[in-house]
PDB file of C-alpha atoms in Angstrom:
ATOM      1  CA  UNK D 105       0.266  -2.535   7.086  1.00  0.00           C
ATOM      2  CA  UNK D 106       2.550  -4.005  10.558  1.00  0.00           C
ATOM      3  CA  UNK D 107       5.280  -2.284  11.295  1.00  0.00           C
ATOM      4  CA  UNK D 108       7.834  -4.574  11.705  1.00  0.00           C
ATOM      5  CA  UNK D 109      11.077  -4.626  14.022  1.00  0.00           C
ATOM      6  CA  UNK D 110      13.606  -7.452  13.807  1.00  0.00           C
ATOM      7  CA  UNK D 111      16.066  -7.423  16.965  1.00  0.00           C
ATOM      8  CA  UNK D 112      18.984  -9.380  16.846  1.00  0.00           C
ATOM      9  CA  UNK D 113      22.876  -9.954  16.635  1.00  0.00           C
ATOM     10  CA  UNK D 114      23.360  -8.968  12.503  1.00  0.00           C
ATOM     11  CA  UNK D 115      21.329  -7.703   9.911  1.00  0.00           C
ATOM     12  CA  UNK D 116      20.106 -11.090   8.281  1.00  0.00           C
ATOM     13  CA  UNK D 117      17.540 -12.099   5.962  1.00  0.00           C
ATOM     14  CA  UNK D 118      14.983 -11.663   8.619  1.00  0.00           C
ATOM     15  CA  UNK D 119      16.106  -8.168   8.910  1.00  0.00           C
ATOM     16  CA  UNK D 120      15.980  -7.062   5.627  1.00  0.00           C
ATOM     17  CA  UNK D 121      12.084  -7.182   5.759  1.00  0.00           C
ATOM     18  CA  UNK D 122      11.640  -5.578   8.361  1.00  0.00           C
ATOM     19  CA  UNK D 123      10.992  -1.310   8.952  1.00  0.00           C
ATOM     20  CA  UNK D 124      14.106  -1.688  11.498  1.00  0.00           C
ATOM     21  CA  UNK D 125      16.708  -3.525  12.893  1.00  0.00           C
ATOM     22  CA  UNK D 126      17.867  -2.997  16.664  1.00  0.00           C
ATOM     23  CA  UNK D 127      20.845  -4.397  16.899  1.00  0.00           C
ATOM     24  CA  UNK D 128      21.212  -6.139  20.238  1.00  0.00           C
ATOM     25  CA  UNK D 129      24.517  -8.049  22.310  1.00  0.00           C
ATOM     26  CA  UNK D 130      23.112 -11.935  22.756  1.00  0.00           C
ATOM     27  CA  UNK D 131      20.905 -13.577  25.561  1.00  0.00           C
ATOM     28  CA  UNK D 132      19.778  -9.828  26.107  1.00  0.00           C
ATOM     29  CA  UNK D 133      16.236  -9.825  25.134  1.00  0.00           C
ATOM     30  CA  UNK D 134      15.138 -10.208  28.902  1.00  0.00           C
ATOM     31  CA  UNK D 135      16.413  -6.930  30.031  1.00  0.00           C
ATOM     32  CA  UNK D 136      14.547  -5.465  27.480  1.00  0.00           C
ATOM     33  CA  UNK D 137      11.289  -7.102  28.352  1.00  0.00           C
ATOM     34  CA  UNK D 138      11.934  -6.289  31.595  1.00  0.00           C
ATOM     35  CA  UNK D 139      12.750  -2.581  31.289  1.00  0.00           C
ATOM     36  CA  UNK D 140       9.449  -2.632  29.039  1.00  0.00           C
ATOM     37  CA  UNK D 141       7.283  -4.827  31.834  1.00  0.00           C
ATOM     38  CA  UNK D 142       8.483  -1.418  34.299  1.00  0.00           C
ATOM     39  CA  UNK D 143       7.514   0.641  32.435  1.00  0.00           C
ATOM     40  CA  UNK D 144       4.298  -0.636  31.585  1.00  0.00           C
ATOM     41  CA  UNK D 145       3.605  -0.995  35.166  1.00  0.00           C
ATOM     42  CA  UNK D 146       5.057   2.044  36.875  1.00  0.00           C
ATOM     43  CA  UNK D 147       3.409   4.155  34.222  1.00  0.00           C
ATOM     44  CA  UNK D 148      -0.121   2.355  34.849  1.00  0.00           C
ATOM     45  CA  UNK D 149      -0.452   1.133  31.306  1.00  0.00           C
ATOM     46  CA  UNK D 150      -1.527  -2.181  31.651  1.00  0.00           C
ATOM     47  CA  UNK D 151      -4.898  -3.751  30.485  1.00  0.00           C
ATOM     48  CA  UNK D 152      -6.866  -4.113  33.882  1.00  0.00           C
ATOM     49  CA  UNK D 153     -10.022  -5.421  32.901  1.00  0.00           C
ATOM     50  CA  UNK D 154      -8.496  -8.240  31.486  1.00  0.00           C
ATOM     51  CA  UNK D 155      -5.949  -8.781  34.064  1.00  0.00           C
ATOM     52  CA  UNK D 156      -8.601  -9.245  36.145  1.00  0.00           C
ATOM     53  CA  UNK D 157     -10.308 -11.495  34.066  1.00  0.00           C
ATOM     54  CA  UNK D 158      -7.972 -13.807  32.780  1.00  0.00           C
ATOM     55  CA  UNK D 159      -5.068 -14.015  35.541  1.00  0.00           C
ATOM     56  CA  UNK D 160      -4.367 -14.201  38.750  1.00  0.00           C
ATOM     57  CA  UNK D 161      -2.765 -11.025  39.160  1.00  0.00           C
ATOM     58  CA  UNK D 162      -5.498  -9.936  42.289  1.00  0.00           C
ATOM     59  CA  UNK D 163      -4.732 -12.664  44.124  1.00  0.00           C
ATOM     60  CA  UNK D 164      -2.579 -12.483  47.365  1.00  0.00           C
ATOM     61  CA  UNK D 165       0.860 -13.921  47.551  1.00  0.00           C
ATOM     62  CA  UNK D 166       2.498 -14.079  51.220  1.00  0.00           C
ATOM     63  CA  UNK D 167       5.794 -12.017  51.960  1.00  0.00           C
ATOM     64  CA  UNK D 168       7.236 -14.862  53.998  1.00  0.00           C
ATOM     65  CA  UNK D 169       7.028 -18.250  51.703  1.00  0.00           C
ATOM     66  CA  UNK D 170       6.267 -16.986  48.344  1.00  0.00           C
ATOM     67  CA  UNK D 171       3.252 -18.802  47.846  1.00  0.00           C
ATOM     68  CA  UNK D 172      -0.300 -17.774  47.304  1.00  0.00           C
ATOM     69  CA  UNK D 173      -2.119 -16.899  49.828  1.00  0.00           C
ATOM     70  CA  UNK D 174      -4.887 -20.341  50.265  1.00  0.00           C
ATOM     71  CA  UNK D 175      -7.639 -20.992  52.938  1.00  0.00           C
ATOM     72  CA  UNK D 176      -7.518 -24.778  54.574  1.00  0.00           C
ATOM     73  CA  UNK D 177     -10.765 -25.050  52.005  1.00  0.00           C
ATOM     74  CA  UNK D 178      -7.862 -24.650  48.801  1.00  0.00           C
ATOM     75  CA  UNK D 179      -9.634 -21.398  47.821  1.00  0.00           C
ATOM     76  CA  UNK D 180      -7.014 -18.186  47.371  1.00  0.00           C
ATOM     77  CA  UNK D 181      -7.656 -15.185  48.419  1.00  0.00           C
ATOM     78  CA  UNK D 182      -7.672 -11.497  47.174  1.00  0.00           C
ATOM     79  CA  UNK D 183      -8.818  -8.010  48.710  1.00  0.00           C
ATOM     80  CA  UNK D 184     -11.045  -6.232  48.614  1.00  0.00           C
ATOM     81  CA  UNK D 185     -11.251  -3.214  49.083  1.00  0.00           C
ATOM     82  CA  UNK D 186     -15.224  -1.847  49.749  1.00  0.00           C
ATOM     83  CA  UNK D 187     -14.792  -4.610  53.479  1.00  0.00           C
ATOM     84  CA  UNK D 188     -11.130  -3.720  53.646  1.00  0.00           C
ATOM     85  CA  UNK D 189     -10.294  -7.946  53.934  1.00  0.00           C
ATOM     86  CA  UNK D 190      -9.320 -10.310  52.884  1.00  0.00           C
ATOM     87  CA  UNK D 191     -12.060 -12.928  50.553  1.00  0.00           C
ATOM     88  CA  UNK D 192     -11.877 -16.480  49.432  1.00  0.00           C
ATOM     89  CA  UNK D 193     -12.708 -16.659  45.636  1.00  0.00           C
ATOM     90  CA  UNK D 194     -12.926 -20.011  43.837  1.00  0.00           C
ATOM     91  CA  UNK D 195      -9.486 -21.236  42.008  1.00  0.00           C
ATOM     92  CA  UNK D 196     -10.310 -19.760  38.427  1.00  0.00           C
ATOM     93  CA  UNK D 197      -9.963 -15.769  37.615  1.00  0.00           C
ATOM     94  CA  UNK D 198     -11.797 -13.814  37.226  1.00  0.00           C
ATOM     95  CA  UNK D 199     -14.452 -15.548  39.721  1.00  0.00           C
ATOM     96  CA  UNK D 200     -14.654 -12.998  42.577  1.00  0.00           C
ATOM     97  CA  UNK D 201     -17.155 -12.194  45.083  1.00  0.00           C
ATOM     98  CA  UNK D 202     -20.680 -10.603  44.218  1.00  0.00           C
ATOM     99  CA  UNK D 203     -20.227  -6.729  45.013  1.00  0.00           C
ATOM    100  CA  UNK D 204     -16.356  -6.742  45.664  1.00  0.00           C
ATOM    101  CA  UNK D 205     -14.091  -4.540  44.306  1.00  0.00           C
ATOM    102  CA  UNK D 206     -10.677  -5.751  43.836  1.00  0.00           C
ATOM    103  CA  UNK D 207      -7.859  -3.700  43.751  1.00  0.00           C
ATOM    104  CA  UNK D 208      -4.864  -5.018  41.372  1.00  0.00           C
ATOM    105  CA  UNK D 209      -2.117  -2.926  43.022  1.00  0.00           C
ATOM    106  CA  UNK D 210      -1.340  -3.037  46.634  1.00  0.00           C
ATOM    107  CA  UNK D 211       0.002  -4.616  50.105  1.00  0.00           C
ATOM    108  CA  UNK D 212      -1.802  -6.080  52.919  1.00  0.00           C
ATOM    109  CA  UNK D 213      -2.839  -8.150  56.338  1.00  0.00           C
ATOM    110  CA  UNK D 214      -4.659 -10.783  56.195  1.00  0.00           C
ATOM    111  CA  UNK D 215      -5.235 -14.098  57.616  1.00  0.00           C
ATOM    112  CA  UNK D 216      -2.005 -12.307  60.142  1.00  0.00           C
ATOM    113  CA  UNK D 217       0.450 -12.860  57.063  1.00  0.00           C
ATOM    114  CA  UNK D 218       1.655  -9.786  55.322  1.00  0.00           C
ATOM    115  CA  UNK D 219       1.013 -10.515  51.647  1.00  0.00           C
ATOM    116  CA  UNK D 220       0.854  -8.358  48.592  1.00  0.00           C
ATOM    117  CA  UNK D 221      -1.402  -8.764  45.382  1.00  0.00           C
ATOM    118  CA  UNK D 222       0.677 -11.006  42.614  1.00  0.00           C
ATOM    119  CA  UNK D 223       0.928  -7.898  40.273  1.00  0.00           C
ATOM    120  CA  UNK D 224       1.743  -5.549  43.223  1.00  0.00           C
ATOM    121  CA  UNK D 225       4.963  -8.381  43.725  1.00  0.00           C
ATOM    122  CA  UNK D 226       5.823  -8.354  40.081  1.00  0.00           C
ATOM    123  CA  UNK D 227       6.276  -4.108  39.768  1.00  0.00           C
ATOM    124  CA  UNK D 228       8.158  -4.508  42.724  1.00  0.00           C
ATOM    125  CA  UNK D 229      11.001  -6.880  41.244  1.00  0.00           C
ATOM    126  CA  UNK D 230      10.398  -5.479  37.943  1.00  0.00           C
ATOM    127  CA  UNK D 231      11.833  -2.062  39.576  1.00  0.00           C
ATOM    128  CA  UNK D 232      14.882  -2.586  38.992  1.00  0.00           C
ATOM    129  CA  UNK D 233      14.615  -3.277  35.249  1.00  0.00           C
ATOM    130  CA  UNK D 234      15.286   0.562  33.584  1.00  0.00           C
ATOM    131  CA  UNK D 235      15.879   1.586  30.636  1.00  0.00           C
ATOM    132  CA  UNK D 236      19.399   2.449  31.532  1.00  0.00           C
ATOM    133  CA  UNK D 237      20.195  -1.008  32.216  1.00  0.00           C
ATOM    134  CA  UNK D 238      18.352  -1.901  29.423  1.00  0.00           C
ATOM    135  CA  UNK D 239      20.699  -0.067  27.038  1.00  0.00           C
ATOM    136  CA  UNK D 240      23.820  -1.191  28.897  1.00  0.00           C
ATOM    137  CA  UNK D 241      23.461  -5.185  28.758  1.00  0.00           C
ATOM    138  CA  UNK D 242      20.954  -4.786  25.307  1.00  0.00           C
ATOM    139  CA  UNK D 243      23.972  -2.379  23.935  1.00  0.00           C
ATOM    140  CA  UNK D 244      21.580  -0.621  22.654  1.00  0.00           C
ATOM    141  CA  UNK D 245      20.402   3.735  24.299  1.00  0.00           C
ATOM    142  CA  UNK D 246      18.020   3.957  26.714  1.00  0.00           C
ATOM    143  CA  UNK D 247      16.184   6.009  24.595  1.00  0.00           C
ATOM    144  CA  UNK D 248      15.791   3.200  21.851  1.00  0.00           C
ATOM    145  CA  UNK D 249      14.584   1.290  24.723  1.00  0.00           C
ATOM    146  CA  UNK D 250      11.877   3.539  25.856  1.00  0.00           C
ATOM    147  CA  UNK D 251      10.805   4.079  22.412  1.00  0.00           C
ATOM    148  CA  UNK D 252      10.205   0.413  21.955  1.00  0.00           C
ATOM    149  CA  UNK D 253       8.256   0.118  25.137  1.00  0.00           C
ATOM    150  CA  UNK D 254       6.229   3.250  23.957  1.00  0.00           C
ATOM    151  CA  UNK D 255       5.081   1.346  21.070  1.00  0.00           C
ATOM    152  CA  UNK D 256       4.446  -1.957  22.664  1.00  0.00           C
ATOM    153  CA  UNK D 257       2.472  -0.040  24.257  1.00  0.00           C
ATOM    154  CA  UNK D 258       0.661   2.090  21.701  1.00  0.00           C
ATOM    155  CA  UNK D 259       0.106  -0.914  19.001  1.00  0.00           C
ATOM    156  CA  UNK D 260      -3.490  -1.466  18.480  1.00  0.00           C
ATOM    157  CA  UNK D 261      -2.222  -4.700  18.077  1.00  0.00           C
ATOM    158  CA  UNK D 262       0.917  -6.295  19.411  1.00  0.00           C
ATOM    159  CA  UNK D 263       2.603  -9.374  18.442  1.00  0.00           C
ATOM    160  CA  UNK D 264       6.149 -10.841  19.393  1.00  0.00           C
ATOM    161  CA  UNK D 265       7.766 -13.578  17.290  1.00  0.00           C
ATOM    162  CA  UNK D 266      10.142 -15.365  18.453  1.00  0.00           C
ATOM    163  CA  UNK D 267      12.540 -18.615  18.027  1.00  0.00           C
ATOM    164  CA  UNK D 268      15.004 -17.972  15.636  1.00  0.00           C
ATOM    165  CA  UNK D 269      17.666 -16.852  18.185  1.00  0.00           C
ATOM    166  CA  UNK D 270      15.907 -17.161  21.724  1.00  0.00           C
ATOM    167  CA  UNK D 271      17.294 -21.900  21.141  1.00  0.00           C
ATOM    168  CA  UNK D 272      19.971 -20.933  24.268  1.00  0.00           C
ATOM    169  CA  UNK D 273      20.747 -22.055  28.069  1.00  0.00           C
ATOM    170  CA  UNK D 274      17.600 -19.195  30.062  1.00  0.00           C
ATOM    171  CA  UNK D 275      15.373 -18.657  26.258  1.00  0.00           C
ATOM    172  CA  UNK D 276      12.381 -20.315  28.726  1.00  0.00           C
ATOM    173  CA  UNK D 277      12.869 -17.185  30.632  1.00  0.00           C
ATOM    174  CA  UNK D 278      12.759 -14.343  27.376  1.00  0.00           C
ATOM    175  CA  UNK D 279       9.848 -16.723  26.697  1.00  0.00           C
ATOM    176  CA  UNK D 280       7.723 -15.972  29.666  1.00  0.00           C
ATOM    177  CA  UNK D 281       8.825 -12.166  29.591  1.00  0.00           C
ATOM    178  CA  UNK D 282       7.569 -11.789  26.612  1.00  0.00           C
ATOM    179  CA  UNK D 283       4.649 -13.341  26.937  1.00  0.00           C
ATOM    180  CA  UNK D 284       3.941 -11.528  30.304  1.00  0.00           C
ATOM    181  CA  UNK D 285       4.697  -8.338  28.099  1.00  0.00           C
ATOM    182  CA  UNK D 286       1.581  -9.655  25.956  1.00  0.00           C
ATOM    183  CA  UNK D 287      -0.735 -10.498  29.311  1.00  0.00           C
ATOM    184  CA  UNK D 288      -0.003  -6.889  30.433  1.00  0.00           C
ATOM    185  CA  UNK D 289      -1.557  -4.990  27.251  1.00  0.00           C
TER     186      UNK D 289
END
């Protein structure tokens, strides 16, 4: 009952079994993945509860260093919307202070340093990856890129099986982008 979409260079033996084949340019998968990430974040389609419980999405990142904001005791910081202050959090995702309201998005000044949540940094960085850019780089239409993103978000259980073509330069980054899609949704 699963819908199988094959993104690939050529219509091969794997594509024969797919419900849909999308021909793409070599080494362009990452552009499509990041356009999908951008779409998810711009449209507030991420899985907030999962991100708060299982990731460091709410942790504060120092604007100047690009590093997670840390206290002298080694604890990280998140923003508490209730007190409008940074609060320390144990170095384990989801271990937030009792009664705190932890936003996933936002820019703040914490301990005298400009910072933003890790998810805000991702959203800002992903904003340049539009469906039009993905279309240009991948050799597909912007409408197809958007449809694939919508299909991903709306799927009850989406899964990316990769590895058949990702064995060349920068493929590790593409794997990270695929994993990011799963974590976001």
